[in-house]
Short mmCIF file of C-alpha atoms in Angstrom, two decimals:
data_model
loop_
_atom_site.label_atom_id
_atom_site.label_comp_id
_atom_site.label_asym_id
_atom_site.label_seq_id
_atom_site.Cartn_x
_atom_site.Cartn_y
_atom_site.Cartn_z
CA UNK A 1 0.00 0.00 0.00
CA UNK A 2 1.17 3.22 -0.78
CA UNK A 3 1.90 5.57 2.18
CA UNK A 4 0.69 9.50 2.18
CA UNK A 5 1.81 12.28 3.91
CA UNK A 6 0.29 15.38 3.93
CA UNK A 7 2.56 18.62 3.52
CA UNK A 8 2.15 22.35 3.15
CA UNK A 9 4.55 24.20 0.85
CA UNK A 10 5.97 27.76 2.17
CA UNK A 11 8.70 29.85 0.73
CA UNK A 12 11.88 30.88 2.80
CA UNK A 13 10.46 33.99 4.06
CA UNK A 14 7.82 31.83 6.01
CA UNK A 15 4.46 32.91 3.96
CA UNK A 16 2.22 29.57 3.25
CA UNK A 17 1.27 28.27 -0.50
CA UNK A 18 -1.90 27.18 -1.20
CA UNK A 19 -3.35 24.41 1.29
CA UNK A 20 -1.85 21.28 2.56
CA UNK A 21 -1.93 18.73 0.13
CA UNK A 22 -1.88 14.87 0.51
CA UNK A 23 1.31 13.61 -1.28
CA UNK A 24 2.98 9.87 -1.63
CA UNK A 25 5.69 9.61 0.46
CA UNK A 26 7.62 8.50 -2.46
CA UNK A 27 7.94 11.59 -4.73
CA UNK A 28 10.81 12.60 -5.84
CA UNK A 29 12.49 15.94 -6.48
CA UNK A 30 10.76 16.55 -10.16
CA UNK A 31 7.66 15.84 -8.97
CA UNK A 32 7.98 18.46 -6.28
CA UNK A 33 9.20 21.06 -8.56
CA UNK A 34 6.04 20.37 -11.26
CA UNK A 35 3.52 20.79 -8.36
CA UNK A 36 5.41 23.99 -6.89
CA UNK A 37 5.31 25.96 -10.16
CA UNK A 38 1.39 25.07 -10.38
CA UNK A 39 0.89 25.97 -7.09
CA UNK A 40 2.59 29.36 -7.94
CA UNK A 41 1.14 30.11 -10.95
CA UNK A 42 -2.30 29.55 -9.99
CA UNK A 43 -2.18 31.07 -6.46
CA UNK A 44 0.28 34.19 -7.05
CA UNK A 45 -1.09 34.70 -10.45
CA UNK A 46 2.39 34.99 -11.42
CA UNK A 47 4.43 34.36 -15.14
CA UNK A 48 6.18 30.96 -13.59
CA UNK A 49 9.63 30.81 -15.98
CA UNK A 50 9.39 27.10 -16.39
CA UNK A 51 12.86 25.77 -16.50
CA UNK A 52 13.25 27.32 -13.01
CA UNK A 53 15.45 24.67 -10.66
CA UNK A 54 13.95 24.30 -6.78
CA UNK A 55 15.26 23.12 -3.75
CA UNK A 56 13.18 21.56 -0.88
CA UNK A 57 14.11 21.42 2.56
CA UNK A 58 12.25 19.51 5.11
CA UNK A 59 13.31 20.54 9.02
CA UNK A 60 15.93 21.88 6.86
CA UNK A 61 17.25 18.65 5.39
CA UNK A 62 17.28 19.13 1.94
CA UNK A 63 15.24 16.79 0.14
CA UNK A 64 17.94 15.39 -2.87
CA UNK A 65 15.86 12.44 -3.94
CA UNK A 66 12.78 12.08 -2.55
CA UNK A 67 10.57 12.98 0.05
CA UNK A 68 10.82 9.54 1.95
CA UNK A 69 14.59 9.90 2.74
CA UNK A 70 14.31 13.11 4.02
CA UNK A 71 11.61 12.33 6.29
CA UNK A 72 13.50 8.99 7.50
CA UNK A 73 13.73 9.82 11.43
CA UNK A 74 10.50 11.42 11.35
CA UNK A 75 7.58 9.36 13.10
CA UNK A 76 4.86 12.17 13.69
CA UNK A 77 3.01 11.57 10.58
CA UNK A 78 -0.29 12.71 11.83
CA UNK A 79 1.16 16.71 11.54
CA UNK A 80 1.16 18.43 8.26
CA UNK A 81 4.81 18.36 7.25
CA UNK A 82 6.24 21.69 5.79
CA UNK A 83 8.52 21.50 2.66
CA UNK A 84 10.25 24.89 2.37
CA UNK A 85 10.94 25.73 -1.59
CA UNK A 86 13.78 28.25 -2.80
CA UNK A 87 14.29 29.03 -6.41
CA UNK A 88 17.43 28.44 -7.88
CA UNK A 89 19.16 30.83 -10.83
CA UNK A 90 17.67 29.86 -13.94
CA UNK A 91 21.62 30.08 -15.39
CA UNK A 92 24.42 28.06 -14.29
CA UNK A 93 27.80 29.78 -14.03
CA UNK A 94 30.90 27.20 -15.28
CA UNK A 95 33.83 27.28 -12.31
CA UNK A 96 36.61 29.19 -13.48
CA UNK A 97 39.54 26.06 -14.59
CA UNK A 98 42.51 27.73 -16.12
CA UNK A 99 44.40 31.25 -16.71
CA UNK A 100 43.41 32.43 -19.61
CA UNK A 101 46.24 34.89 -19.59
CA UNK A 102 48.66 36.96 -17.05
CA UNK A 103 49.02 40.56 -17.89
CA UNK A 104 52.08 42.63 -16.98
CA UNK A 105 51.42 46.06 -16.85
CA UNK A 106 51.34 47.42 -13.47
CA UNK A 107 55.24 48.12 -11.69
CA UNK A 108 53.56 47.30 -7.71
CA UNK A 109 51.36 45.46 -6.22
CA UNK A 110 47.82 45.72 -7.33
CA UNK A 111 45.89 46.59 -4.87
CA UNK A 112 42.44 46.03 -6.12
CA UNK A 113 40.50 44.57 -9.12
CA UNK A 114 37.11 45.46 -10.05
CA UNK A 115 34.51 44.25 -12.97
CA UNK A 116 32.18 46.75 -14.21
CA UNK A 117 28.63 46.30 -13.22
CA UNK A 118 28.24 44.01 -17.15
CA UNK A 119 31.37 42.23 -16.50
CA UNK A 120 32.13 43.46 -19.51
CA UNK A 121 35.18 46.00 -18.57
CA UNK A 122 37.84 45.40 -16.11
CA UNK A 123 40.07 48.13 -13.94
CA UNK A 124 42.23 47.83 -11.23
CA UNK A 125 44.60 49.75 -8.68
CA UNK A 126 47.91 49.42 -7.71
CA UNK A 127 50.59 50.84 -5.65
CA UNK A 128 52.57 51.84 -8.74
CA UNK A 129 50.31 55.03 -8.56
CA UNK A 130 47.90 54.40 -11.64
CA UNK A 131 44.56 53.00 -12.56
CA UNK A 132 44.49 50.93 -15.63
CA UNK A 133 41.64 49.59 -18.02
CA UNK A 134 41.94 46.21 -19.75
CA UNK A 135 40.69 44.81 -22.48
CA UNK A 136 38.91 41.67 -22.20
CA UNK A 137 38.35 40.78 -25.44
CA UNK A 138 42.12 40.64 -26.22
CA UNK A 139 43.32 40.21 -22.55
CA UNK A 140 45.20 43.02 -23.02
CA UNK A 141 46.49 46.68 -21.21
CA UNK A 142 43.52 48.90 -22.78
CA UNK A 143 44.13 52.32 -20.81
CA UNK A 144 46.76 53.51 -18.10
CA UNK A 145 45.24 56.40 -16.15
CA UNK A 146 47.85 58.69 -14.12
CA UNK A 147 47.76 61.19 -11.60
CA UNK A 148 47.20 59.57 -8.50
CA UNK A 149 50.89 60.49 -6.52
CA UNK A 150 50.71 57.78 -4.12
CA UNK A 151 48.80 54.01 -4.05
CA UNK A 152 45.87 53.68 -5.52
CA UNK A 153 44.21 52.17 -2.66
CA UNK A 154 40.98 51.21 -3.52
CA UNK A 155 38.62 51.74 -7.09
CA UNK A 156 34.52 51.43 -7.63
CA UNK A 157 32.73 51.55 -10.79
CA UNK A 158 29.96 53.77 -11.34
CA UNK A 159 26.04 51.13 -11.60
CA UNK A 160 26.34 52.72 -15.16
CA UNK A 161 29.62 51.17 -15.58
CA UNK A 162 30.48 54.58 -17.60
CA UNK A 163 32.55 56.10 -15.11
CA UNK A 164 35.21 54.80 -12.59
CA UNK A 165 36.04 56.11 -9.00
CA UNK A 166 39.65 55.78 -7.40
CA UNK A 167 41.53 56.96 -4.74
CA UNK A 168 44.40 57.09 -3.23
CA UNK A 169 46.80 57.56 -0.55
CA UNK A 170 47.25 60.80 -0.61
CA UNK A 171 43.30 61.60 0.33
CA UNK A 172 42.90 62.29 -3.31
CA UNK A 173 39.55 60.94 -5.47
CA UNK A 174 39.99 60.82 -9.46
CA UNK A 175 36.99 59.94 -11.71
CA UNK A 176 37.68 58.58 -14.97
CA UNK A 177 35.75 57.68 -18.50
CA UNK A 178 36.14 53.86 -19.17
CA UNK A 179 35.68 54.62 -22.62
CA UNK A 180 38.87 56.76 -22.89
CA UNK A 181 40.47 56.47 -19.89
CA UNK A 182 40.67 60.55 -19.15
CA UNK A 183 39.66 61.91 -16.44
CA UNK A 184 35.95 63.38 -15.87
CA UNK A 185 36.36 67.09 -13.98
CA UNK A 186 38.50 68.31 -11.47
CA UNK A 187 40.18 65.71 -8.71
CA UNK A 188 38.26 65.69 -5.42
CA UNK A 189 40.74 66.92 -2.52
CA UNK A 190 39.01 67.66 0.75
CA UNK A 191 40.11 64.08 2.94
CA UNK A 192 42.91 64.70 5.28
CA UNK A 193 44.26 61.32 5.42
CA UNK A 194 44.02 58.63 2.91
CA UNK A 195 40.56 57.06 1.87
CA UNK A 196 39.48 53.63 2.81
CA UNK A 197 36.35 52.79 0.82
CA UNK A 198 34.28 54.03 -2.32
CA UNK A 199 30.85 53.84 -2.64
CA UNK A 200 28.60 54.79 -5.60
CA UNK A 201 24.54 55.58 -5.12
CA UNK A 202 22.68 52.96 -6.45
CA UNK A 203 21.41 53.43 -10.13
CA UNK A 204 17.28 53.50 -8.91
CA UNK A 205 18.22 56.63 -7.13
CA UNK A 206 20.22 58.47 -8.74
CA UNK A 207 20.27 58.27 -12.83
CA UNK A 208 22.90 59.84 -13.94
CA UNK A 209 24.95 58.02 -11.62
CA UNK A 210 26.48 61.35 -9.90
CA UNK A 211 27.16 61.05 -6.55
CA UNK A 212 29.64 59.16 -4.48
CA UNK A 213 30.30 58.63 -1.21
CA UNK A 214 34.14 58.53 -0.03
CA UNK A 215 35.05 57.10 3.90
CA UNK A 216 38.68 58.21 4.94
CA UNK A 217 41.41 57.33 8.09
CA UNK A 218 40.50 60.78 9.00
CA UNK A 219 36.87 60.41 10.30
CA UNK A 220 34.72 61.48 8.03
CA UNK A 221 32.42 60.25 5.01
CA UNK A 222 31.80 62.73 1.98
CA UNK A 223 29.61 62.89 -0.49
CA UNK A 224 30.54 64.02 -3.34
CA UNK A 225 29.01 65.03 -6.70
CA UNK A 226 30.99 64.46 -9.40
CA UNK A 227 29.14 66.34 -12.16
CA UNK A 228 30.19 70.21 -10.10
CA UNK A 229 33.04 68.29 -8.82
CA UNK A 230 32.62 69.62 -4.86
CA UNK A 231 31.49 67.97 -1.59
CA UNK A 232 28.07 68.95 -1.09
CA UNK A 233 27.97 67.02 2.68
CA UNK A 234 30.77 66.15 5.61
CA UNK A 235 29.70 63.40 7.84
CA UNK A 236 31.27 63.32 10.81
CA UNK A 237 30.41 61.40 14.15
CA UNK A 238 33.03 58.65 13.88
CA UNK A 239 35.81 59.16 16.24
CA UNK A 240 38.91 56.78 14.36
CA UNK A 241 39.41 55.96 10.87
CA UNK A 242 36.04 55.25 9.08
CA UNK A 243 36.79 51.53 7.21
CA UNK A 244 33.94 50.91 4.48
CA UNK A 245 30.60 52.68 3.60
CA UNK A 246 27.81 51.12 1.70
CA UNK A 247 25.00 53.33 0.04
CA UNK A 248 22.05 51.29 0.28
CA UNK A 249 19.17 50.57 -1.76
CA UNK A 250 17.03 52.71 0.29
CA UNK A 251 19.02 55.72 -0.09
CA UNK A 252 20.62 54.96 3.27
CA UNK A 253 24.50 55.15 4.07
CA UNK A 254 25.91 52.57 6.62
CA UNK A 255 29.63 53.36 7.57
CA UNK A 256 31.66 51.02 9.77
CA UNK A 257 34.99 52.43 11.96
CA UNK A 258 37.77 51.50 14.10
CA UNK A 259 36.20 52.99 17.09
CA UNK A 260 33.96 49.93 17.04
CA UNK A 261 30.44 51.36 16.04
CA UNK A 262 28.71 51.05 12.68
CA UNK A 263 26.84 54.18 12.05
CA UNK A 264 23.67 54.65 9.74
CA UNK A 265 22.99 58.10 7.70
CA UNK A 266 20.94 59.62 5.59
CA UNK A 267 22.67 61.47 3.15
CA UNK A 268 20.29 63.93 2.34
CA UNK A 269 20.60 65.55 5.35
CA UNK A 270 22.77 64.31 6.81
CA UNK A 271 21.38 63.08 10.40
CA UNK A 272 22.48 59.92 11.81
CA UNK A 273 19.51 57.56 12.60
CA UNK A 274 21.42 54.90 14.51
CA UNK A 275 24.48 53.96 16.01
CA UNK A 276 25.02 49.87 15.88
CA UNK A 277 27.29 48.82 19.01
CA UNK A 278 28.00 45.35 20.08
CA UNK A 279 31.82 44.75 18.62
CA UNK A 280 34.91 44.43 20.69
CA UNK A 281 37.54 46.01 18.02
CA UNK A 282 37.80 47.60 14.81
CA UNK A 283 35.35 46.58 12.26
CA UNK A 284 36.82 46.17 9.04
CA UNK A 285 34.27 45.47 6.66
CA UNK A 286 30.55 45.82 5.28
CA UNK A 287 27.80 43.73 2.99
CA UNK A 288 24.53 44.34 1.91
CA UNK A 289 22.25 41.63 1.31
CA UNK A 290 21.50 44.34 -1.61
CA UNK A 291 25.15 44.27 -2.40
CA UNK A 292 24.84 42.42 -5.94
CA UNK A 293 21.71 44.06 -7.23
CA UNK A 294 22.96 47.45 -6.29
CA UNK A 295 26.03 46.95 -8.17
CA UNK A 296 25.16 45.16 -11.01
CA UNK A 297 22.64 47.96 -11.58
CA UNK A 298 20.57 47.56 -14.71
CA UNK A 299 22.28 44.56 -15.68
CA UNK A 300 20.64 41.26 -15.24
CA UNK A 301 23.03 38.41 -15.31
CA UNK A 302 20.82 35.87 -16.82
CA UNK A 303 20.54 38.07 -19.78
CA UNK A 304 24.29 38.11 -20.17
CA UNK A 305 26.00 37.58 -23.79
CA UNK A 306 29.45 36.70 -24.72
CA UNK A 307 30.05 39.97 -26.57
CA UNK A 308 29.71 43.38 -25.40
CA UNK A 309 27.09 44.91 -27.24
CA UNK A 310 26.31 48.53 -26.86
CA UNK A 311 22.77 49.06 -25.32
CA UNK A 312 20.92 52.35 -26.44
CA UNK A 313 18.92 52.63 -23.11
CA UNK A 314 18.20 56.21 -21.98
CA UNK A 315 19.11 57.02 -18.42
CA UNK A 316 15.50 56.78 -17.66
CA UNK A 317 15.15 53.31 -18.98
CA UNK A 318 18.33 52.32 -16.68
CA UNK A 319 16.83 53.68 -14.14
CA UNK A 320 13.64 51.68 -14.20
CA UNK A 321 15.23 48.29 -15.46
CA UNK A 322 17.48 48.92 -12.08
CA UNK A 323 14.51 49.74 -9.84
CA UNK A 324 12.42 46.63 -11.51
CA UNK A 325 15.43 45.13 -10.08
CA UNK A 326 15.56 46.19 -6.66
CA UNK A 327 11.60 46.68 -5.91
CA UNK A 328 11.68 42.69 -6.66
CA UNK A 329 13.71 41.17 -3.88
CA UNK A 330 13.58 44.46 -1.40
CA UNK A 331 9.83 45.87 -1.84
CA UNK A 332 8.96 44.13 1.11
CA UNK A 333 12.07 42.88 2.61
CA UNK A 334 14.81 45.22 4.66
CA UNK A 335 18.17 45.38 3.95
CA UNK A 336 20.09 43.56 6.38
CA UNK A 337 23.79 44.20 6.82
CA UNK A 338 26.61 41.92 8.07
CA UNK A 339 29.49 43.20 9.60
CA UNK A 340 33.50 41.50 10.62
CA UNK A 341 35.60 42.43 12.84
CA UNK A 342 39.34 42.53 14.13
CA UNK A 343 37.26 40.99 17.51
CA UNK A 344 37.00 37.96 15.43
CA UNK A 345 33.20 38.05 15.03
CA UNK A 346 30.84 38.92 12.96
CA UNK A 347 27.06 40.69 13.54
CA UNK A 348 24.24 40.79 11.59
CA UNK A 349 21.60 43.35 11.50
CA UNK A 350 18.70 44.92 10.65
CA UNK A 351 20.12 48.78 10.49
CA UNK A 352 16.34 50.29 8.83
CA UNK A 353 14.07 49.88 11.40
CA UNK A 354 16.66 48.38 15.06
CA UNK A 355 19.58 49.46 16.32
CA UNK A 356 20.06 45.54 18.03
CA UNK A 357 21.31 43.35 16.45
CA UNK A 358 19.85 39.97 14.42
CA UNK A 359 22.92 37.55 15.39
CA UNK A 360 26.36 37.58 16.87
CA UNK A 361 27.82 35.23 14.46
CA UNK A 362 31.30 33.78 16.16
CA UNK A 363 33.68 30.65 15.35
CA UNK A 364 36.53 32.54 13.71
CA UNK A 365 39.81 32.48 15.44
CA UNK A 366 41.21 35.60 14.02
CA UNK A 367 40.08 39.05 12.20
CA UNK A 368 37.80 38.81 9.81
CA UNK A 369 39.21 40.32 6.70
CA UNK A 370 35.90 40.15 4.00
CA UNK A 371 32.16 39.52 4.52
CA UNK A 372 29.84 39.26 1.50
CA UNK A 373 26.39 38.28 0.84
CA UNK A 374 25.72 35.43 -2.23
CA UNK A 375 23.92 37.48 -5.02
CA UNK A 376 20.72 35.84 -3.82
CA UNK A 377 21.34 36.54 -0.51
CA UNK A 378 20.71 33.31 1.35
CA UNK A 379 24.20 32.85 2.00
CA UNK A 380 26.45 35.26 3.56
CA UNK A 381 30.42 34.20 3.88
CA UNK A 382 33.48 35.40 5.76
CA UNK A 383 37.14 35.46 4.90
CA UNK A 384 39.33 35.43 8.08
CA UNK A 385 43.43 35.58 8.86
CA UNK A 386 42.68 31.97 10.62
CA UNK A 387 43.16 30.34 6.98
CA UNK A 388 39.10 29.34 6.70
CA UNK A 389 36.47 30.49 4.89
CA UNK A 390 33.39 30.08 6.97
CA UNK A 391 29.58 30.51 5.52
CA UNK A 392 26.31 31.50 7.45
CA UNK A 393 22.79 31.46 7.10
CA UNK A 394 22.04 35.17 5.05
CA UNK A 395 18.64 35.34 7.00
CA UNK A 396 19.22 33.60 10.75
CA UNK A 397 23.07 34.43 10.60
CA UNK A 398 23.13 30.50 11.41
CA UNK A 399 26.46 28.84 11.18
CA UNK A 400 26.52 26.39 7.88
CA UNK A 401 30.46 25.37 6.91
CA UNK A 402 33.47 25.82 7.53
CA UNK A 403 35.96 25.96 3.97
CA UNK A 404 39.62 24.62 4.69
CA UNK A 405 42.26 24.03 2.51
CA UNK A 406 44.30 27.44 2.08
CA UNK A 407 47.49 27.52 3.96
CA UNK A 408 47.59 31.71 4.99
CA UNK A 409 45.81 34.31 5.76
CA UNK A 410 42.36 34.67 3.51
CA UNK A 411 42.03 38.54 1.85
CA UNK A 412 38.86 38.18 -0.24
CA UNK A 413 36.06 36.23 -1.46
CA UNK A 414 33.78 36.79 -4.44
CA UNK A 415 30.36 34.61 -5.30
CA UNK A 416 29.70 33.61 -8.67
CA UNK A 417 26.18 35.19 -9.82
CA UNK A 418 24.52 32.20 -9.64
CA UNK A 419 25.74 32.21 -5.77
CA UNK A 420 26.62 28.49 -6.22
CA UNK A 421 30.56 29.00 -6.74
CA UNK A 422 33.09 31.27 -4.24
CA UNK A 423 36.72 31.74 -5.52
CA UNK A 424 38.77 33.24 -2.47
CA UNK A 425 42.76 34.83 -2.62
CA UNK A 426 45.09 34.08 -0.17
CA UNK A 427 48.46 35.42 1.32
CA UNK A 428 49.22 31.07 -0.08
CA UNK A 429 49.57 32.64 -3.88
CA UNK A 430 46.45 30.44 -4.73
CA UNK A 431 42.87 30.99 -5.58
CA UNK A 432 40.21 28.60 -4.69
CA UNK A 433 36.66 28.55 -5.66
CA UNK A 434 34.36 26.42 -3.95
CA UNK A 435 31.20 24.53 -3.99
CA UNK A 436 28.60 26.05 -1.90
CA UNK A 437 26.52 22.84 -2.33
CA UNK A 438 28.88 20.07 -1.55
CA UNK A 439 30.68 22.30 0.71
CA UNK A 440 33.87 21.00 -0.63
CA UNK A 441 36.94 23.01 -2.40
CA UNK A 442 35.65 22.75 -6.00
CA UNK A 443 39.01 23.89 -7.90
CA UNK A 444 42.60 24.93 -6.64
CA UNK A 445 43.98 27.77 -9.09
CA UNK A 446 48.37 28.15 -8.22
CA UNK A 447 49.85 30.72 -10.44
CA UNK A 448 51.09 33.81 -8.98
CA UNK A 449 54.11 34.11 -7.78
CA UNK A 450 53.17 35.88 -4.56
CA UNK A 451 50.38 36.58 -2.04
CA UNK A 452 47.07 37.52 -3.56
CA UNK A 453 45.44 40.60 -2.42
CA UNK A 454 42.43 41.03 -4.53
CA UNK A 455 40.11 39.10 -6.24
CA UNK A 456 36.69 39.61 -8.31
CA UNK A 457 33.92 37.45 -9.97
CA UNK A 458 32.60 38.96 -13.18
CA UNK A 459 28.76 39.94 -13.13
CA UNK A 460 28.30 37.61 -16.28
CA UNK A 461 30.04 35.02 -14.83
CA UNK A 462 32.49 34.66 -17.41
CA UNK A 463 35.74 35.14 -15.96
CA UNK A 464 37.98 35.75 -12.35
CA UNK A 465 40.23 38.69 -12.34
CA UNK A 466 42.96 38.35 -9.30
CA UNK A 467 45.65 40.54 -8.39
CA UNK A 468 48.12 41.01 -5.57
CA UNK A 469 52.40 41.27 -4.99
CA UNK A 470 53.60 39.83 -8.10
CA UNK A 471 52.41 43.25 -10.00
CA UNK A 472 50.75 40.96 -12.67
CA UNK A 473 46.53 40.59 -13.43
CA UNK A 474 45.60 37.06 -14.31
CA UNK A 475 42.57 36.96 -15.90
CA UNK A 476 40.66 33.00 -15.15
CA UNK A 477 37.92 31.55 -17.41
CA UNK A 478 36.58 28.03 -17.88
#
């Protein structure tokens, strides 16, 4: 006789589909998927994209095969059982396998590495004083942009990708054209002491893509406009070095320092709504849970091509393809933020409507260098000096895995846009990306000669760009 069970779907965020149904114990994965998309499409009235992939989890075992091995030390059949459903990205991204090419270009270290929000363009920073462009067609040196007159220290592209942002050690800010790699207006000069972090406003806000936000070793965040070239606002509350600053989707700024508070603003007028406390030390570093959309803009991944094609959109279009974007994940939702720290922890929170926080997140055994959300923010990992690459539950902060198998310190991290792949750089001279669904080290990538100091995951998915003391870019595809 065959046994029945009777379940009641609901999506990660807790809200109920349709009614419990009576199911065979027996059914497997597709047959779970087939009566999840008719459930959605007939009770959210919603387009369902059919090749969408689904995962199940049942008291958050994930159901691989079918429902009867997942509910194996289960004995309360007379309760409806709840299967939780997440979509999946519809695209897969292909794990980076081989350098595709080392460039030699810059005369120091490079400092930082940055795709533009298509993937499409490539820039990075070094200490050898210039910004440069490359060409990713051609893996080749496209543009060298000087007048920085000490390290570049850190560079951010504009959601447009049009326009690049870098600074430098000197407290100087240069904006440059990616198309011909001069640069746009006057150079902004009013930091004291170097800057730390660069920070666009997100393309639904803010069209023509013309202010930035700058945090610095000497207190303050500005925001700048980079049409007029002048800082229209000084935000100052911070009493040490001010370490990153994220605009978020919102139109809120979130700045993190080395006095040990994360501070949230709004930049129009520059009040402070909150002050997060609860670390021990510095905090070094920021994400968003909006992180990925924000950046990437009006640029949707799965709509990503092999060749750059030129896109006639007007500004206004952008703006509403971007805010399409956003309103989808974050109508309802809050941002949350996650935050690491030289205290060796890590908090999440909630900075729009509580100054407490979500989740102390600890397990690290020394500072936490890099936090990121996955692009679909269920996932949120941490790169730490303790070797290990640890990942956490994007919406409880829960601990999931711990990733061994680099030898030094861990710098960065980047997710694949598919959030199923990480690749991380090490002080080792290795990259290694990961699988986020085996857990496991998915690829081990040796090549430079020295310790790698930044690393990025194109939008599109196409390639890995790393960086770091060996002065050379290697560019990784599949």
């Amino acid at each position: 006789m065959n046994r029945r069970i009777l379940c009641q779907f609901k999506d990660d965020s807790g809200e109920l589909l349709g009614t419990p149904i009576d199911l065979p114990i027996d059914i497997d994965k597709h047959g779970l998927e087939k009566l999840c998309q008719a459930l959605i499409s007939s009770e959210k009235d919603q387009e369902v994209e059919e090749d969408v992939p689904y995962l199940f989890f049942v008291n958050e075992n994930e159901i691989s095969s079918n429902l009867e091995e997942a509910l194996k030390n289960r004995n309360d059949f007379e309760k409806t059982t709840e299967i939780v459903y997440q979509p999946q990205a519809i695209f897969k991204v292909r794990s980076v396998t081989r350098c595709s090419s080392t460039i030699e270009g810059h005369t120091e270290a490079v400092i930082s590495v940055a795709f533009s929000p298509d993937g499409k363009q490539l820039a990075s920073g070094s200490g050898d004083t210039t910004v440069r462009f490359w060409d990713l067609t051609t893996e080749t040196p496209l543009h060298q942009c000087s007048g920085h007159k000490n390290w570049v220290l850190c560079v951010a592209w504009s959601p447009d990708g049009q326009k690049l942002a870098s600074a430098d050690k000197n407290s100087n800010i240069m904006i440059w054209d990616s198309e011909t790699g001069k640069q746009i207006g006057k150079t902004l000069c009013q930091h004291r002491q170097w800057v730390t972090y660069l920070c666009w406003k997100p393309l639904h806000l803010d069209e023509d893509c013309r202010f930035l936000a700058s945090s610095s070793k000497d207190s303050t965040i500005k925001i700048w406009d980079t049409i007029m070239s002048s800082c229209i606002r000084s935000l100052s509350s911070h009493t040490q070095s001010v370490t990153c600053v994220k605009w978020g989707g919102k139109g809120l700024l979130y700045s993190s320092s080395q006095d040990r508070t994360i501070k949230v603003w709004r930049p129009d007028d520059g009040v402070m709504c909150r002050n997060l406390d609860g670390h021990g030390h510095w905090v070094n570093s920021l994400a968003l849970n909006s992180d990925y959309i924000l950046r990437t803009g009006a640029f949707d991944p799965k709509d990503a091509t092999l060749i750059r094609y030129h896109t006639n959109f007007s500004r206004n279009e952008l703006k509403e393809k971007a805010l399409k974007r956003y309103k989808k994940y974050f109508d309802v939702e809050t941002e949350k933020l996650v935050s690491g720290s030289d205290d060796f922890t890590m908090f999440l929170w909630n900075p729009e409507v509580d100054k407490k926080n979500l989740c102390r997140m600890t397990g690290h055994q020394q500072l936490i260098n890099d936090v990121r959300f996955s692009p679909d923010a269920r996932l949120i990992a941490s790169a730490s000096f303790d070797k290990s690459i640890k990942l956490w539950d994007g919406k409880s902060g829960k601990f999931i895995a711990t990733l061994r198998g680099h030898v030094q310190s861990v710098y960065q991290i980047s997710f694949s846009s598919d959030s199923r792949l990480l690749v991380s750089a090490s002080a080792d001279s290795t990259l290694k990306v990961w699988d986020l669904k085996t857990k496991k080290l998915h690829m081990d990538l040796p090549g430079h000669a020295d310790e790698v100091f930044a690393v990025d995951w194109s939008p599109d998915g196409q390639m890995v760009a790393s960086g770091g003391k060996d002065r050379v870019l290697k560019i990784w595809r599949h």
